[in-house]
Amino acid sequence: VFPGVRQAQWLTKTKVVEGLPPAVQGIMDNPALGLQELEERAEHVVAHARLWDTAEVAPRRERYCPVLFENLIHICRLMSGKYPSLSKRMLARNCRIAATWERESILLQVRGLSGILMNSMTPIAPVASKEEILATKEHVLETFYPIAPTIDLQEVNVYKELNDTGRCFRDGYPYSHPHTLFFLESASVRTDRFRPEQLRAKMLMFAFGNALAKARALHGNDPKVLEQPVVVQSIGTDGQLFQFMVFQLNTTDLVSNDGIKNLVWIDPDQNLYERAQCVPEVKKRVVTKPAGISGFQPDTFKKFLALYLHGTV
């Protein structure tokens, strides 16, 4: 079976762009924001999650991964003193999503729990220009002939074509725009976790599903190129390795391979730190590896923070 993201591209009629979009990169590179001032605090929360959070000698992933996530979000929230509109956000857990669409002659549906969803009072502005969107007409989607692009999808009888943004977006709910999805692959047993490529495919499908359901709620069910594209971000992590994604829904006209495509920017496999040594390694009474965090990567933290700030800064 071909790797997940390539399949998800076809299913969602999406062109992949490597790296983060300039709008996010610009936040990372802006010295006036003072992101580097929070780097030391970020390194401290890594050590807290991996070394000090529990009396266990070595905390299990199912514990340290959620702890690390909550601590990183806490650091992000500290920026609301400088940017008060950041307080107009809400984290929704166990949010269900359902979105149905047609590709060629195949009826597709993404549904289920879409991780932890951060909602905002205002949408993220489109990250691709009108020219970049028009240029996607030339992009040729990969085909997998003679393999069906739906080869490993679960086949079910659909009695109702659901497009449901879940309880997160009921009429009158003030935080009505999906901002960022967070997926924590925190199972301690490796075989119970999604591999990075599988996780990126899941992130793309659910970012697309949330964007499609939101677009339909705003503009109705008729297939169309969107005057105002819908942007939904996604961050996935196992507590050490991070996946970053920005998805832009440009069209709900998904049946054919022709015309405008959707866009996704992916920055994969970014380590936040190289190693967490819970107890010192001693050989011949000499400490060869002291306890602590080694190889902290401040840029990975800044990417997490930049995606959080995106749409406000």
PDB file of N, CA, C and O in Angstrom, residues 46-77:
ATOM      1  N   VAL A  46       9.898  20.585  29.018  1.00  0.00           N
ATOM      2  CA  VAL A  46      10.293  19.261  28.511  1.00  0.00           C
ATOM      3  C   VAL A  46      10.870  18.446  29.661  1.00  0.00           C
ATOM      4  O   VAL A  46      10.503  17.278  29.869  1.00  0.00           O
ATOM      5  N   ALA A  47      11.786  19.066  30.425  1.00  0.00           N
ATOM      6  CA  ALA A  47      12.391  18.369  31.568  1.00  0.00           C
ATOM      7  C   ALA A  47      11.332  18.004  32.601  1.00  0.00           C
ATOM      8  O   ALA A  47      11.348  16.899  33.169  1.00  0.00           O
ATOM      9  N   HIS A  48      10.360  18.890  32.822  1.00  0.00           N
ATOM     10  CA  HIS A  48       9.291  18.607  33.781  1.00  0.00           C
ATOM     11  C   HIS A  48       8.480  17.390  33.351  1.00  0.00           C
ATOM     12  O   HIS A  48       8.208  16.489  34.145  1.00  0.00           O
ATOM     13  N   ALA A  49       8.108  17.354  32.069  1.00  0.00           N
ATOM     14  CA  ALA A  49       7.269  16.249  31.576  1.00  0.00           C
ATOM     15  C   ALA A  49       8.030  14.923  31.575  1.00  0.00           C
ATOM     16  O   ALA A  49       7.471  13.876  31.895  1.00  0.00           O
ATOM     17  N   ARG A  50       9.304  14.957  31.185  1.00  0.00           N
ATOM     18  CA  ARG A  50      10.069  13.722  31.015  1.00  0.00           C
ATOM     19  C   ARG A  50      10.753  13.231  32.296  1.00  0.00           C
ATOM     20  O   ARG A  50      11.020  12.038  32.437  1.00  0.00           O
ATOM     21  N   LEU A  51      11.063  14.162  33.218  1.00  0.00           N
ATOM     22  CA  LEU A  51      11.901  13.771  34.359  1.00  0.00           C
ATOM     23  C   LEU A  51      11.247  13.954  35.728  1.00  0.00           C
ATOM     24  O   LEU A  51      11.478  13.161  36.636  1.00  0.00           O
ATOM     25  N   TRP A  52      10.438  14.995  35.903  1.00  0.00           N
ATOM     26  CA  TRP A  52      10.030  15.379  37.265  1.00  0.00           C
ATOM     27  C   TRP A  52       8.542  15.260  37.543  1.00  0.00           C
ATOM     28  O   TRP A  52       8.114  15.451  38.681  1.00  0.00           O
ATOM     29  N   ASP A  53       7.743  14.971  36.546  1.00  0.00           N
ATOM     30  CA  ASP A  53       6.288  15.039  36.723  1.00  0.00           C
ATOM     31  C   ASP A  53       5.738  13.949  37.627  1.00  0.00           C
ATOM     32  O   ASP A  53       4.667  14.094  38.200  1.00  0.00           O
ATOM     33  N   THR A  54       6.449  12.851  37.761  1.00  0.00           N
ATOM     34  CA  THR A  54       5.942  11.712  38.511  1.00  0.00           C
ATOM     35  C   THR A  54       7.061  11.096  39.335  1.00  0.00           C
ATOM     36  O   THR A  54       8.248  11.329  39.070  1.00  0.00           O
ATOM     37  N   ALA A  55       6.667  10.294  40.335  1.00  0.00           N
ATOM     38  CA  ALA A  55       7.656   9.610  41.155  1.00  0.00           C
ATOM     39  C   ALA A  55       8.290   8.425  40.427  1.00  0.00           C
ATOM     40  O   ALA A  55       9.300   7.876  40.877  1.00  0.00           O
ATOM     41  N   GLU A  56       7.691   8.025  39.292  1.00  0.00           N
ATOM     42  CA  GLU A  56       8.271   6.927  38.515  1.00  0.00           C
ATOM     43  C   GLU A  56       9.668   7.308  38.038  1.00  0.00           C
ATOM     44  O   GLU A  56       9.942   8.472  37.741  1.00  0.00           O
ATOM     45  N   VAL A  57      10.534   6.318  37.970  1.00  0.00           N
ATOM     46  CA  VAL A  57      11.900   6.582  37.506  1.00  0.00           C
ATOM     47  C   VAL A  57      11.885   7.096  36.066  1.00  0.00           C
ATOM     48  O   VAL A  57      12.582   8.049  35.721  1.00  0.00           O
ATOM     49  N   ALA A  58      11.068   6.471  35.230  1.00  0.00           N
ATOM     50  CA  ALA A  58      10.952   6.896  33.829  1.00  0.00           C
ATOM     51  C   ALA A  58       9.465   6.954  33.460  1.00  0.00           C
ATOM     52  O   ALA A  58       8.833   5.915  33.279  1.00  0.00           O
ATOM     53  N   PRO A  59       8.883   8.156  33.380  1.00  0.00           N
ATOM     54  CA  PRO A  59       7.451   8.267  33.036  1.00  0.00           C
ATOM     55  C   PRO A  59       7.161   7.630  31.683  1.00  0.00           C
ATOM     56  O   PRO A  59       7.977   7.708  30.759  1.00  0.00           O
ATOM     57  N   ARG A  60       6.011   6.986  31.588  1.00  0.00           N
ATOM     58  CA  ARG A  60       5.615   6.381  30.321  1.00  0.00           C
ATOM     59  C   ARG A  60       5.075   7.458  29.371  1.00  0.00           C
ATOM     60  O   ARG A  60       4.584   8.485  29.803  1.00  0.00           O
ATOM     61  N   ARG A  61       5.122   7.136  28.081  1.00  0.00           N
ATOM     62  CA  ARG A  61       4.691   8.093  27.057  1.00  0.00           C
ATOM     63  C   ARG A  61       3.238   8.531  27.261  1.00  0.00           C
ATOM     64  O   ARG A  61       2.894   9.688  27.039  1.00  0.00           O
ATOM     65  N   GLU A  62       2.382   7.606  27.696  1.00  0.00           N
ATOM     66  CA  GLU A  62       0.964   7.960  27.860  1.00  0.00           C
ATOM     67  C   GLU A  62       0.783   9.012  28.950  1.00  0.00           C
ATOM     68  O   GLU A  62      -0.244   9.682  29.001  1.00  0.00           O
ATOM     69  N   ARG A  63       1.818   9.181  29.782  1.00  0.00           N
ATOM     70  CA  ARG A  63       1.762  10.238  30.783  1.00  0.00           C
ATOM     71  C   ARG A  63       2.481  11.505  30.307  1.00  0.00           C
ATOM     72  O   ARG A  63       1.937  12.600  30.335  1.00  0.00           O
ATOM     73  N   TYR A  64       3.739  11.347  29.840  1.00  0.00           N
ATOM     74  CA  TYR A  64       4.520  12.557  29.555  1.00  0.00           C
ATOM     75  C   TYR A  64       4.072  13.282  28.293  1.00  0.00           C
ATOM     76  O   TYR A  64       4.224  14.491  28.189  1.00  0.00           O
ATOM     77  N   CYS A  65       3.488  12.572  27.331  1.00  0.00           N
ATOM     78  CA  CYS A  65       3.056  13.239  26.092  1.00  0.00           C
ATOM     79  C   CYS A  65       1.938  14.264  26.362  1.00  0.00           C
ATOM     80  O   CYS A  65       2.070  15.437  25.975  1.00  0.00           O
ATOM     81  N   PRO A  66       0.847  13.891  27.059  1.00  0.00           N
ATOM     82  CA  PRO A  66      -0.188  14.899  27.367  1.00  0.00           C
ATOM     83  C   PRO A  66       0.308  16.012  28.295  1.00  0.00           C
ATOM     84  O   PRO A  66      -0.085  17.172  28.133  1.00  0.00           O
ATOM     85  N   VAL A  67       1.181  15.666  29.249  1.00  0.00           N
ATOM     86  CA  VAL A  67       1.719  16.682  30.168  1.00  0.00           C
ATOM     87  C   VAL A  67       2.529  17.715  29.382  1.00  0.00           C
ATOM     88  O   VAL A  67       2.391  18.924  29.587  1.00  0.00           O
ATOM     89  N   LEU A  68       3.368  17.231  28.485  1.00  0.00           N
ATOM     90  CA  LEU A  68       4.170  18.136  27.662  1.00  0.00           C
ATOM     91  C   LEU A  68       3.272  19.040  26.819  1.00  0.00           C
ATOM     92  O   LEU A  68       3.491  20.254  26.741  1.00  0.00           O
ATOM     93  N   PHE A  69       2.237  18.474  26.206  1.00  0.00           N
ATOM     94  CA  PHE A  69       1.320  19.263  25.388  1.00  0.00           C
ATOM     95  C   PHE A  69       0.663  20.370  26.214  1.00  0.00           C
ATOM     96  O   PHE A  69       0.637  21.536  25.802  1.00  0.00           O
ATOM     97  N   GLU A  70       0.132  20.015  27.394  1.00  0.00           N
ATOM     98  CA  GLU A  70      -0.549  21.019  28.235  1.00  0.00           C
ATOM     99  C   GLU A  70       0.419  22.126  28.638  1.00  0.00           C
ATOM    100  O   GLU A  70       0.058  23.306  28.678  1.00  0.00           O
ATOM    101  N   ASN A  71       1.676  21.755  28.927  1.00  0.00           N
ATOM    102  CA  ASN A  71       2.665  22.755  29.337  1.00  0.00           C
ATOM    103  C   ASN A  71       3.045  23.681  28.185  1.00  0.00           C
ATOM    104  O   ASN A  71       3.250  24.883  28.379  1.00  0.00           O
ATOM    105  N   LEU A  72       3.138  23.127  26.979  1.00  0.00           N
ATOM    106  CA  LEU A  72       3.448  23.964  25.812  1.00  0.00           C
ATOM    107  C   LEU A  72       2.309  24.938  25.521  1.00  0.00           C
ATOM    108  O   LEU A  72       2.543  26.107  25.189  1.00  0.00           O
ATOM    109  N   ILE A  73       1.078  24.447  25.641  1.00  0.00           N
ATOM    110  CA  ILE A  73      -0.083  25.330  25.451  1.00  0.00           C
ATOM    111  C   ILE A  73      -0.081  26.449  26.501  1.00  0.00           C
ATOM    112  O   ILE A  73      -0.397  27.607  26.194  1.00  0.00           O
ATOM    113  N   HIS A  74       0.315  26.097  27.725  1.00  0.00           N
ATOM    114  CA  HIS A  74       0.381  27.109  28.798  1.00  0.00           C
ATOM    115  C   HIS A  74       1.376  28.209  28.426  1.00  0.00           C
ATOM    116  O   HIS A  74       1.092  29.405  28.609  1.00  0.00           O
ATOM    117  N   ILE A  75       2.533  27.834  27.885  1.00  0.00           N
ATOM    118  CA  ILE A  75       3.520  28.836  27.455  1.00  0.00           C
ATOM    119  C   ILE A  75       2.926  29.721  26.352  1.00  0.00           C
ATOM    120  O   ILE A  75       3.079  30.945  26.362  1.00  0.00           O
ATOM    121  N   CYS A  76       2.232  29.104  25.406  1.00  0.00           N
ATOM    122  CA  CYS A  76       1.601  29.872  24.322  1.00  0.00           C
ATOM    123  C   CYS A  76       0.614  30.897  24.880  1.00  0.00           C
ATOM    124  O   CYS A  76       0.554  32.041  24.401  1.00  0.00           O
ATOM    125  N   ARG A  77      -0.128  30.486  25.894  1.00  0.00           N
ATOM    126  CA  ARG A  77      -1.138  31.386  26.471  1.00  0.00           C
ATOM    127  C   ARG A  77      -0.502  32.602  27.149  1.00  0.00           C
ATOM    128  O   ARG A  77      -1.156  33.630  27.331  1.00  0.00           O
TER     129      ARG A  77
END
